[in-house]
Short mmCIF file of C-alpha atoms and ligand atoms in Angstrom, two decimals:
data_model
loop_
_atom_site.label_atom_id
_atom_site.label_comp_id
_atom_site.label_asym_id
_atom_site.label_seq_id
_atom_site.Cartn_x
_atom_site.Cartn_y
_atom_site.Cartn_z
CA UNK A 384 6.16 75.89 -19.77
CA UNK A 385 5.45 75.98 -16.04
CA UNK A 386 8.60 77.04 -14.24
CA UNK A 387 7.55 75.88 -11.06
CA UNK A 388 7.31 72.32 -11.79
CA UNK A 389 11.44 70.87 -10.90
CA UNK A 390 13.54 68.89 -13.02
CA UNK A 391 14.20 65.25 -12.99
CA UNK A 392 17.04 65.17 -14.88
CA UNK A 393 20.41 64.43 -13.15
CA UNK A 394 21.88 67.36 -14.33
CA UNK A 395 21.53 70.53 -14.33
CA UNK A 396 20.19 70.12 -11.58
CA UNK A 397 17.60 72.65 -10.05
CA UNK A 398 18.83 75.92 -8.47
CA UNK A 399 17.64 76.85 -5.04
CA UNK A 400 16.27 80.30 -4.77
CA UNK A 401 19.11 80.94 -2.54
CA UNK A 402 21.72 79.79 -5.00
CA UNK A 403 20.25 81.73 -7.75
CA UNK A 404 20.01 85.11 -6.16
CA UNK A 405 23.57 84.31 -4.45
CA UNK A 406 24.42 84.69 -8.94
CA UNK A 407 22.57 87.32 -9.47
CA UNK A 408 25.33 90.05 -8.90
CA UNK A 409 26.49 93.46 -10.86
CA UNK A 410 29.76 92.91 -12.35
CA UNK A 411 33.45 94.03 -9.66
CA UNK A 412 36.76 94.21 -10.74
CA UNK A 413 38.41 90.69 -10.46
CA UNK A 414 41.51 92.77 -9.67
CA UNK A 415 40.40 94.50 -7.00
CA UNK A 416 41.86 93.18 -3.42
CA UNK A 417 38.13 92.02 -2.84
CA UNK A 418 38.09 89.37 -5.12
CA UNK A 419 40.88 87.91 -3.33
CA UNK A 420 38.62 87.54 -0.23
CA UNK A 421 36.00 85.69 -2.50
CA UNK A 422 38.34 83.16 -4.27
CA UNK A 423 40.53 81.76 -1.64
CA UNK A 424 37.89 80.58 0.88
CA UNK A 425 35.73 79.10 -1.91
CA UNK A 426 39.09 77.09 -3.17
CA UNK A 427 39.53 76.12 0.66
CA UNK A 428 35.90 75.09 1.39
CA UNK A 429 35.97 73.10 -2.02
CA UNK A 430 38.54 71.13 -0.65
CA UNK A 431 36.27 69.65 2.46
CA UNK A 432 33.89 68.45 -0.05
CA UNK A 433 36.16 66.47 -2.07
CA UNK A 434 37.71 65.01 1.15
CA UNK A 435 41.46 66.45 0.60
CA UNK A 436 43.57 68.33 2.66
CA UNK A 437 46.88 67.70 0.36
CA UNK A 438 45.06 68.24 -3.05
CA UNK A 439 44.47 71.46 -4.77
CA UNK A 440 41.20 72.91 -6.24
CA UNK A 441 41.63 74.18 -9.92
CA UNK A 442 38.35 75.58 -11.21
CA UNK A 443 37.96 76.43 -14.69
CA UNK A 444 34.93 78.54 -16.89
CA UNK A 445 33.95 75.05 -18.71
CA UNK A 446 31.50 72.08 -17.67
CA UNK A 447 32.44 68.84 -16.90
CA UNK A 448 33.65 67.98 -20.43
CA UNK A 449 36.25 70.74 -19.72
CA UNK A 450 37.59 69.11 -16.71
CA UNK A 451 38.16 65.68 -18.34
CA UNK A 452 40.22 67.53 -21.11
CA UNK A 453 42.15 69.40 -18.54
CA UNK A 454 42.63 66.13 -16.36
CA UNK A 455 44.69 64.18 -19.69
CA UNK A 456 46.22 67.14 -21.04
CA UNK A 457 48.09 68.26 -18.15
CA UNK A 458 49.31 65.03 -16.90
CA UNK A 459 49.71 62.78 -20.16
CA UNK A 460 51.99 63.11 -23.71
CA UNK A 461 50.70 62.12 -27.03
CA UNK A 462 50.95 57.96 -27.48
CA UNK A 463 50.78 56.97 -23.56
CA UNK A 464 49.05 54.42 -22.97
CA UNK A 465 45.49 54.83 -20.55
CA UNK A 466 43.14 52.43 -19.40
CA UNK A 467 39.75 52.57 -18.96
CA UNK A 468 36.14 50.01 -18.97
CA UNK A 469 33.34 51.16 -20.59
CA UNK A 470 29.89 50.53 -19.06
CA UNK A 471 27.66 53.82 -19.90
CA UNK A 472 27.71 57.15 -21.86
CA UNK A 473 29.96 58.85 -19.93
CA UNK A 474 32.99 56.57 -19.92
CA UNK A 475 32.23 56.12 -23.37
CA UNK A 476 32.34 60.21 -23.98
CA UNK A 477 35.98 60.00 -22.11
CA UNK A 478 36.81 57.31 -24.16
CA UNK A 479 36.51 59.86 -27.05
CA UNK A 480 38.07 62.30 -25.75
CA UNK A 481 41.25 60.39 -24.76
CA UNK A 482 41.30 59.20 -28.14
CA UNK A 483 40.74 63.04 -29.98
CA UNK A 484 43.93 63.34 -27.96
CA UNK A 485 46.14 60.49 -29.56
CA UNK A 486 46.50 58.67 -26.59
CA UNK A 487 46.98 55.01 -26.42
CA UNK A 488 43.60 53.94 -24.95
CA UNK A 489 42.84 50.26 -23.60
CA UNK A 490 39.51 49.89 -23.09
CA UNK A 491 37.74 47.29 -21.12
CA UNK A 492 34.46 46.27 -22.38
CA UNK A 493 31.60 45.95 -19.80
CA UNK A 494 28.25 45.19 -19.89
CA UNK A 495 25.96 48.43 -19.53
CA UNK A 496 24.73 49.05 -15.68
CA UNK A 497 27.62 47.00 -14.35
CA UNK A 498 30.63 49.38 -12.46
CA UNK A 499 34.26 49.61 -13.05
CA UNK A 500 35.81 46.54 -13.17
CA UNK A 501 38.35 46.47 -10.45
CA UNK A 502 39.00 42.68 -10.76
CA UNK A 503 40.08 43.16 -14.42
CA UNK A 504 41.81 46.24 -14.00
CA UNK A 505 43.82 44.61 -11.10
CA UNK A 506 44.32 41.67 -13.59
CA UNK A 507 45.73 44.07 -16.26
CA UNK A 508 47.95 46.11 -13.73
CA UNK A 509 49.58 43.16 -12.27
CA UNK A 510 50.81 42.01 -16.31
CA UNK A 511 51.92 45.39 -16.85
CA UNK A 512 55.35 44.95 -14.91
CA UNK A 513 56.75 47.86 -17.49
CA UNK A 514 54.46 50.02 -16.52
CA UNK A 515 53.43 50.65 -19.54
CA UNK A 516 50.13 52.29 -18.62
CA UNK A 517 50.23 55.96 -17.30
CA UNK A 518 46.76 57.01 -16.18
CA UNK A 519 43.32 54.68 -15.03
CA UNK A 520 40.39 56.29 -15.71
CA UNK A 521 37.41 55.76 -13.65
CA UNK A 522 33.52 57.13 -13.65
CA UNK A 523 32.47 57.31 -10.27
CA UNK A 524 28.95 57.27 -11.01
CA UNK A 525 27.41 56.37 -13.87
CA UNK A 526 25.19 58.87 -14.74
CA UNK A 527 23.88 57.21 -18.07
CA UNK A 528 23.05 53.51 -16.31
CA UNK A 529 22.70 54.93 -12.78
CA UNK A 530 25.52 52.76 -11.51
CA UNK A 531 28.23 53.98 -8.64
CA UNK A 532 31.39 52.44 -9.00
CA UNK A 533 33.54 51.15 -5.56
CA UNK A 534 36.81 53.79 -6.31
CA UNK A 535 38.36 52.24 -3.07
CA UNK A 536 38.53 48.77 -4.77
CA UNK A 537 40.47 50.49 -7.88
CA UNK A 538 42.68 52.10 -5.20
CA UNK A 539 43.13 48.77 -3.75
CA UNK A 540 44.05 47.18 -7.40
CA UNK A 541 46.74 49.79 -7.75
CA UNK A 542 48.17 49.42 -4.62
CA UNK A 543 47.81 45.88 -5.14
CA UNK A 544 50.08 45.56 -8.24
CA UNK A 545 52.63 48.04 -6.87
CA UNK A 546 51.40 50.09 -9.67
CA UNK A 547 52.52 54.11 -10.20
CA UNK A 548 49.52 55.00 -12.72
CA UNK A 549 47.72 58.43 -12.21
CA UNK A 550 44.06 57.52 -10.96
CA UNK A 551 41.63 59.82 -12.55
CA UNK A 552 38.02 59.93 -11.56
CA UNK A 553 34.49 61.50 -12.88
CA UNK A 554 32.66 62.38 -10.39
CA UNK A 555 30.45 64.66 -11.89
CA UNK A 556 27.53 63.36 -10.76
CA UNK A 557 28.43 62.17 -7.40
CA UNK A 558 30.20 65.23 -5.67
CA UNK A 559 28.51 66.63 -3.02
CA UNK A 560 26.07 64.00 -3.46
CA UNK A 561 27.48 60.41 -2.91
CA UNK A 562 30.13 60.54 -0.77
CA UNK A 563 33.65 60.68 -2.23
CA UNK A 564 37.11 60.53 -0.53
CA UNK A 565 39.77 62.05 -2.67
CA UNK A 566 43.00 61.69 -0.19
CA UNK A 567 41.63 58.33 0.92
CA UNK A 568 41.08 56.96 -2.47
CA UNK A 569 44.90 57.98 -3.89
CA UNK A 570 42.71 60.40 -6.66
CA UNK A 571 44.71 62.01 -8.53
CA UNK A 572 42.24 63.84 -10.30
CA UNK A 573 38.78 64.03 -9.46
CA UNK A 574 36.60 66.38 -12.48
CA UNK A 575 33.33 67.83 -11.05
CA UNK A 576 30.83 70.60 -12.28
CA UNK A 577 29.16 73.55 -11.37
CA UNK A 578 25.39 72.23 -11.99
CA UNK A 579 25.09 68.76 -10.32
CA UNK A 580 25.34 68.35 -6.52
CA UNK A 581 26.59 71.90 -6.56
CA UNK A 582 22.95 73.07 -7.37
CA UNK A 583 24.12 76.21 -9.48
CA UNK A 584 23.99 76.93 -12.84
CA UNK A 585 26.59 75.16 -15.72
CA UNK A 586 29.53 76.62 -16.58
CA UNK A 587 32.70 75.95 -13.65
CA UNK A 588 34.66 72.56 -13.99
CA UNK A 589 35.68 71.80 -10.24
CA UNK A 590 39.04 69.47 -9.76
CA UNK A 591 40.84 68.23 -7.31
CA UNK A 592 44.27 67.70 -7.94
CA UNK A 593 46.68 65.68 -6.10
CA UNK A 594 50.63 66.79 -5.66
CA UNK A 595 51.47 63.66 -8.04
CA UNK A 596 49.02 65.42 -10.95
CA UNK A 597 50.51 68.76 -10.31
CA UNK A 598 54.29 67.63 -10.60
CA UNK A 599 53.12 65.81 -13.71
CA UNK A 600 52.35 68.65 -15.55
CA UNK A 601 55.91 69.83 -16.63
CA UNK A 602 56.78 66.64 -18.31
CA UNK A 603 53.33 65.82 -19.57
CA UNK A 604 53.55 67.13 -23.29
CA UNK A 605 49.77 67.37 -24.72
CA UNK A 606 49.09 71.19 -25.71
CA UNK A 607 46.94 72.79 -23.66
CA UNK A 608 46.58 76.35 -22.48
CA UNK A 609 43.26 77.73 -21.07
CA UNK A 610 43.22 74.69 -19.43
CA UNK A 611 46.80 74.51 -17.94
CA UNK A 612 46.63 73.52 -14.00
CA UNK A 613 49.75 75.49 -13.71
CA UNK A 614 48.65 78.93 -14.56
CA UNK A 615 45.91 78.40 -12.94
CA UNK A 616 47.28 77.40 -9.47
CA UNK A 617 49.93 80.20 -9.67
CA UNK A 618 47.48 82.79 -10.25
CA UNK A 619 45.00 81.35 -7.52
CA UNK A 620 47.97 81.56 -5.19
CA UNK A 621 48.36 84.97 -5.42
CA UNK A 622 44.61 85.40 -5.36
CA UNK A 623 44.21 85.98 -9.11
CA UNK A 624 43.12 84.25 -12.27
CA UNK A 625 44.73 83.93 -15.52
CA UNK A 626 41.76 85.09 -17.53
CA UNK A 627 38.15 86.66 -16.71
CA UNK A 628 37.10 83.97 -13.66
CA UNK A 629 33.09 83.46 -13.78
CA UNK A 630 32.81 86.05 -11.31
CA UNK A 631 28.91 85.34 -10.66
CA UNK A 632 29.34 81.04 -10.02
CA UNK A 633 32.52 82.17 -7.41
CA UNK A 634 29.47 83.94 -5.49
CA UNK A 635 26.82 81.04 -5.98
CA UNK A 636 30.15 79.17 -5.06
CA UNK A 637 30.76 80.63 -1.78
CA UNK A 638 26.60 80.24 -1.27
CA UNK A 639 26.40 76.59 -2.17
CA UNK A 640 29.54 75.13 0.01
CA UNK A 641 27.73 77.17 2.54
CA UNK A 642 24.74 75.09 2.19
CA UNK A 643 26.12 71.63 1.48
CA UNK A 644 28.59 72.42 4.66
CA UNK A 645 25.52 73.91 7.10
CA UNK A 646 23.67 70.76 6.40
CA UNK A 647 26.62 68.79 7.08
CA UNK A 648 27.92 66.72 3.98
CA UNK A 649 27.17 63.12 5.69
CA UNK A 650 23.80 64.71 5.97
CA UNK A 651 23.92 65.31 2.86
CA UNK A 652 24.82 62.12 1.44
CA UNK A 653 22.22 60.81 4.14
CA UNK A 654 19.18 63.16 2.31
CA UNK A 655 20.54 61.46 -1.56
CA UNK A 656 20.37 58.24 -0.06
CA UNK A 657 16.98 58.38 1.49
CA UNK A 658 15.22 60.05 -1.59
CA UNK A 659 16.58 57.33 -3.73
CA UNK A 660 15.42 54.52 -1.79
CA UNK A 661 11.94 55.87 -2.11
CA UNK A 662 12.46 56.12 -5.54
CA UNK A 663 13.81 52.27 -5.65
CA UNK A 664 10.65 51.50 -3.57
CA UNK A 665 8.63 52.83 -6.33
CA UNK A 666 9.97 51.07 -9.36
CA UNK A 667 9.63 47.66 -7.41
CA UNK A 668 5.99 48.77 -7.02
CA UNK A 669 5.94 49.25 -10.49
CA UNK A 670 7.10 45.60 -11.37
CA UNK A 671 9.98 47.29 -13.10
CA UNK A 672 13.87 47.31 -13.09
CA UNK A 673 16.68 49.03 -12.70
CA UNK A 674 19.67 49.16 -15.02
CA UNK A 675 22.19 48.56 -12.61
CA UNK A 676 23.02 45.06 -12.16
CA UNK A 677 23.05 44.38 -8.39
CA UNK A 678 21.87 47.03 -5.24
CA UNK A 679 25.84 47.57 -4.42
CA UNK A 680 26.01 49.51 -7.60
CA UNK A 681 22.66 51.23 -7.02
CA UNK A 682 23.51 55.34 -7.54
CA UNK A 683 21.86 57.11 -4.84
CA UNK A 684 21.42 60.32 -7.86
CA UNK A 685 20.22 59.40 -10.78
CA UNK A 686 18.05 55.96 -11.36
CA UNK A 687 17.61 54.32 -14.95
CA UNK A 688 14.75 51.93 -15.67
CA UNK A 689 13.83 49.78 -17.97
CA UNK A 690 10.71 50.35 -19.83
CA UNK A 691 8.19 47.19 -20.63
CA UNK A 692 9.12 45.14 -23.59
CA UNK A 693 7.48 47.00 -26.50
CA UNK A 694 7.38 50.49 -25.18
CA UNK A 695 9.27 53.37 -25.74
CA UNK A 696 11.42 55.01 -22.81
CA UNK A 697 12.13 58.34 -25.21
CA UNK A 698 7.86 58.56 -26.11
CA UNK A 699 7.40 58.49 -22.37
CA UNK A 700 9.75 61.18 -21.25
CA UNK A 701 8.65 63.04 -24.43
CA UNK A 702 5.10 62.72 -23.48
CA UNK A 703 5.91 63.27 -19.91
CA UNK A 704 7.23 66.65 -21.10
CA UNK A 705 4.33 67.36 -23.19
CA UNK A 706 1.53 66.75 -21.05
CA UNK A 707 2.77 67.27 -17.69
CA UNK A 708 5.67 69.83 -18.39
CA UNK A 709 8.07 68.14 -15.97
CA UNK A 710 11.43 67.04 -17.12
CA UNK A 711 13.01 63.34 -17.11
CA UNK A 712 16.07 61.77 -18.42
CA UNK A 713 16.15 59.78 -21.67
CA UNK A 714 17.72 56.76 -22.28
CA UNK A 715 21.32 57.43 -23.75
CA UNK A 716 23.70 55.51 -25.86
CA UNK A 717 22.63 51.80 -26.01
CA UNK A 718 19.71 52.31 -23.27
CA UNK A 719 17.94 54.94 -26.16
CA UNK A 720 14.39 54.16 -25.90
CA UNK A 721 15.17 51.01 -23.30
CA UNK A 722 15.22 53.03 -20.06
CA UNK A 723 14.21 56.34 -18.66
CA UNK A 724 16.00 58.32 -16.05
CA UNK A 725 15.24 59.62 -12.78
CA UNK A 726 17.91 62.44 -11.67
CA UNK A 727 17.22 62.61 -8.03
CA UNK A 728 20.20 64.80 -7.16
CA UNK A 729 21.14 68.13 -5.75
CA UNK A 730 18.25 70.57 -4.33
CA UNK A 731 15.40 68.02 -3.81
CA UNK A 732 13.14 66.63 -0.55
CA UNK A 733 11.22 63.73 -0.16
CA UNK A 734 8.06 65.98 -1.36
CA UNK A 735 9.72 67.02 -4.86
CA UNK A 736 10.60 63.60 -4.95
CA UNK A 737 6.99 62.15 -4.96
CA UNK A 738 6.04 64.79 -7.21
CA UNK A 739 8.28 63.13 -9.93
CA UNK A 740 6.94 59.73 -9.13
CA UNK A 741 3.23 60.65 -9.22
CA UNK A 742 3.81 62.22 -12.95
CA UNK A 743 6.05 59.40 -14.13
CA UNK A 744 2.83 57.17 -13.39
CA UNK A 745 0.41 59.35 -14.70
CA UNK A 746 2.55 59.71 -18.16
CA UNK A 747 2.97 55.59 -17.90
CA UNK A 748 -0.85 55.44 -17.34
CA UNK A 749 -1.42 57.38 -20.53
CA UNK A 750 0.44 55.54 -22.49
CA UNK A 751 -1.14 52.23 -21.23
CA UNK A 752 1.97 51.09 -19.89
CA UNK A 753 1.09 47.63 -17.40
CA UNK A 754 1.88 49.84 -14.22
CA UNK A 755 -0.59 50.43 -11.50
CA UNK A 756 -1.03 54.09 -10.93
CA UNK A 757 -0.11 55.16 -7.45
CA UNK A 758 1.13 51.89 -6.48
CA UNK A 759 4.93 54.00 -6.78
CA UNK A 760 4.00 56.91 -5.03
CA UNK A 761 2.28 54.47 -2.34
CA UNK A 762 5.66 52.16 -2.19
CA UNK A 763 7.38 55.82 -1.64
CA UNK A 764 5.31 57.45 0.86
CA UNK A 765 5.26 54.45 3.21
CA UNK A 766 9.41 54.49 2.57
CA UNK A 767 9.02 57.92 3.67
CA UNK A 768 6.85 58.46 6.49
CA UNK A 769 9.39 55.39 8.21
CA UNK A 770 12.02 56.91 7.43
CA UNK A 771 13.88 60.07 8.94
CA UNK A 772 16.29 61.75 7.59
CA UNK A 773 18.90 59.55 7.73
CA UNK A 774 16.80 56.30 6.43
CA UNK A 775 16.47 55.29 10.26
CA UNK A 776 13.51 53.89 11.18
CA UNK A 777 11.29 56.54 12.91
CA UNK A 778 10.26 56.58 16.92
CA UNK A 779 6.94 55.61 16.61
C1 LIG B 1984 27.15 65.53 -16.45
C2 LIG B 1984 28.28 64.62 -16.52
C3 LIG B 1984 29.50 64.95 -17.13
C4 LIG B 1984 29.84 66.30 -17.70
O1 LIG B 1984 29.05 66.79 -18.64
P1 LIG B 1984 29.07 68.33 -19.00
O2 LIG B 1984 27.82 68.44 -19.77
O3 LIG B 1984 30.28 68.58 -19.81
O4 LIG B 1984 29.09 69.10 -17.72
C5 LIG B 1984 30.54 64.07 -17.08
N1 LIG B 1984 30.40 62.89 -16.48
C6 LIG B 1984 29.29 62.52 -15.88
C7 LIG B 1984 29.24 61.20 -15.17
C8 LIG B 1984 28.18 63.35 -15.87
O5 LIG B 1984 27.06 62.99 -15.25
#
């Protein structure tokens, strides 16, 4: 195994040295006034990144599976009625979970690497004049398919119908990475992790909350209790936490926002969007496709691609693995063995980027696959060198 070699998974994602030895820290008293001076500017800075001023951050020790739980339990009582489209293994996953929880769930049907829906949804908002339906539920980006959904056209679909429903949103994959605008997109909750565009290691669900989710909470009847946003924001308030916090991720914490909010965040969003066009650039090159349906729903994190009639996308990440110990994504849920995966999110330049790309093709190449080696890497270096930062043609 040859540690040096980064992942192209989209998620975890891989840890800048920075980030990791901003973890590595002996053990202080989370009672002590110090932590206190630790918590609330991390809280604070969280804020910017989700684009809220009137929200609060609630973190909990969990991944992003946490925050979904937290989002329905604190807002929702058993038998209400949610709606949601499923297009990927993550809105699927949700699916489950609302379910697990005896909700009412509607579910839309989509095709895989299309977005939400916000024609239908509108369509099913404007027949619901009882207002029946208490929470949408809404996957940002698609981390399965590789598909980023438009969250302002679901705004616009609620707002459209008059409708009062709670607007929750994954955005796992996309914070800090895709740009996402919590108080201008009416989210009521938006669930985030520790290990995707926050570059640190699993184990922190990041929310925003809106005031609307927060004054929900007291009628909402679903049990919950490690997870309840209450505790949690009265403790932070005081500068506490209701349990143990993850003392070590608060410090990577405070190190990452510093990162992500030195580089600027439209810079940021600027860097994602660059790498992935090279990346795009490359599987034209290769004569193959991309699971998501049309280039508005292109995810500038994570790309999925079909594999050749007759071959195998899990033999060549497996063999990609084997041979060349670098890391891809499999195909999940109904793309198993159609498509590979191509996290491109989090710590990564253009150069990790064509290191990806040139083992990709040498793991196709292997396995006979009818690409031309190099033609990728070629398609991404000329994306690159014309390219600054912010996908700008260069000064010659
Ligand atoms: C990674 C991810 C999650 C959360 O998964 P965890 O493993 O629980 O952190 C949720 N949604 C999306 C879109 C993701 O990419």
């Amino acid at each position: 195994m040859n540690n040096q070699n980064p992942v192209f998974i989209p998620g975890p994602t891989n840890i800048p040295d920075r980030l990791r030895h901003a973890m590595a820290v002996q053990t202080t008293d989370h009672r002590a006034p110090d932590f206190v001076e630790l918590l609330k500017p991390v809280l604070e800075d969280t804020k910017k990144v989700f684009k809220t001023t009137t929200g609060t951050v609630i973190t909990f020790p969990a991944s992003g599976t946490g925050g979904w739980e937290a989002a329905i339990t604190n807002t929702l009582s058993a038998g209400d009625k949610v709606l949601i489209a499923r297009y990927g293994m993550f809105s699927h996953r949700w699916i489950d979970l609302c379910q697990r929880h005896k909700l009412d769930v509607e579910v839309i049907e989509c095709e895989w690497g299309s977005g939400a829906p916000a024609d239908l949804f509108a369509e099913r908002l404007n027949a619901d004049k009882a207002h029946e339906i208490k929470a949408l539920l809404v996957t940002h980006n698609e981390t399965a398919t590789g598909v980023k959904s438009d969250i302002g056209a679901v705004r616009f679909a609620l707002d459209a119908a008059n409708h009062p429903a709670l607007l929750f949103v994954d955005c796992v994959s996309s914070l800090a990475s895709i740009d996402f605008r919590m108080d201008e997109w009416g989210v009521d909750v938006a669930v985030s992790g520790s290990q995707k565009g926050f570059m640190l290691a699993t184990g922190m669900a990041i929310l925003g909350v809106s005031e609307k989710a927060l004054a929900a909470a007291d009628a909402a009847d679903l049990p919950r209790t490690f997870f309840d946003f209450r505790d949690m924001a009265q403790s932070n308030a005081s500068g506490g936490f209701p349990y143990t916090p993850p003392l070590q991720l608060f410090h990577g914490m405070r190190a990452s926002l510093d990162m992500l909010l030195g580089e600027g965040l439209e810079n940021v969003f600027a860097r994602h969007h660059r790498i992935a066009e090279g990346v795009r650039a490359a599987v034209g090159a290769w004569g193959l496709s991309l699971c998501a349906k049309t280039p508005d729903l292109y995810s500038d994190t994570v790309s999925a691609i079909y594999v050749p009639q007759g071959f195998d996308s899990n033999t060549l990440v497996n063999h990609a693995f084997d041979a060349y110990d670098v890391s891809f994504g499999v195909g999940l849920g109904e793309m198993s063995g159609k498509a590979f995966r191509i996290g491109h999110l989090g710590s990564l330049s253009d150069v990790m980027a064509l290191s990806g790309l040139a083992t990709i093709e040498m793991a196709m190449a292997d396995l006979n696959y009818p690409v031309e080696i190099g033609s990728g890497v070629a398609a991404a270096q000329e994306y690159y060198r014309k390219t600054n930062a912010f996908g700008l043609k260069k000064a010659a």
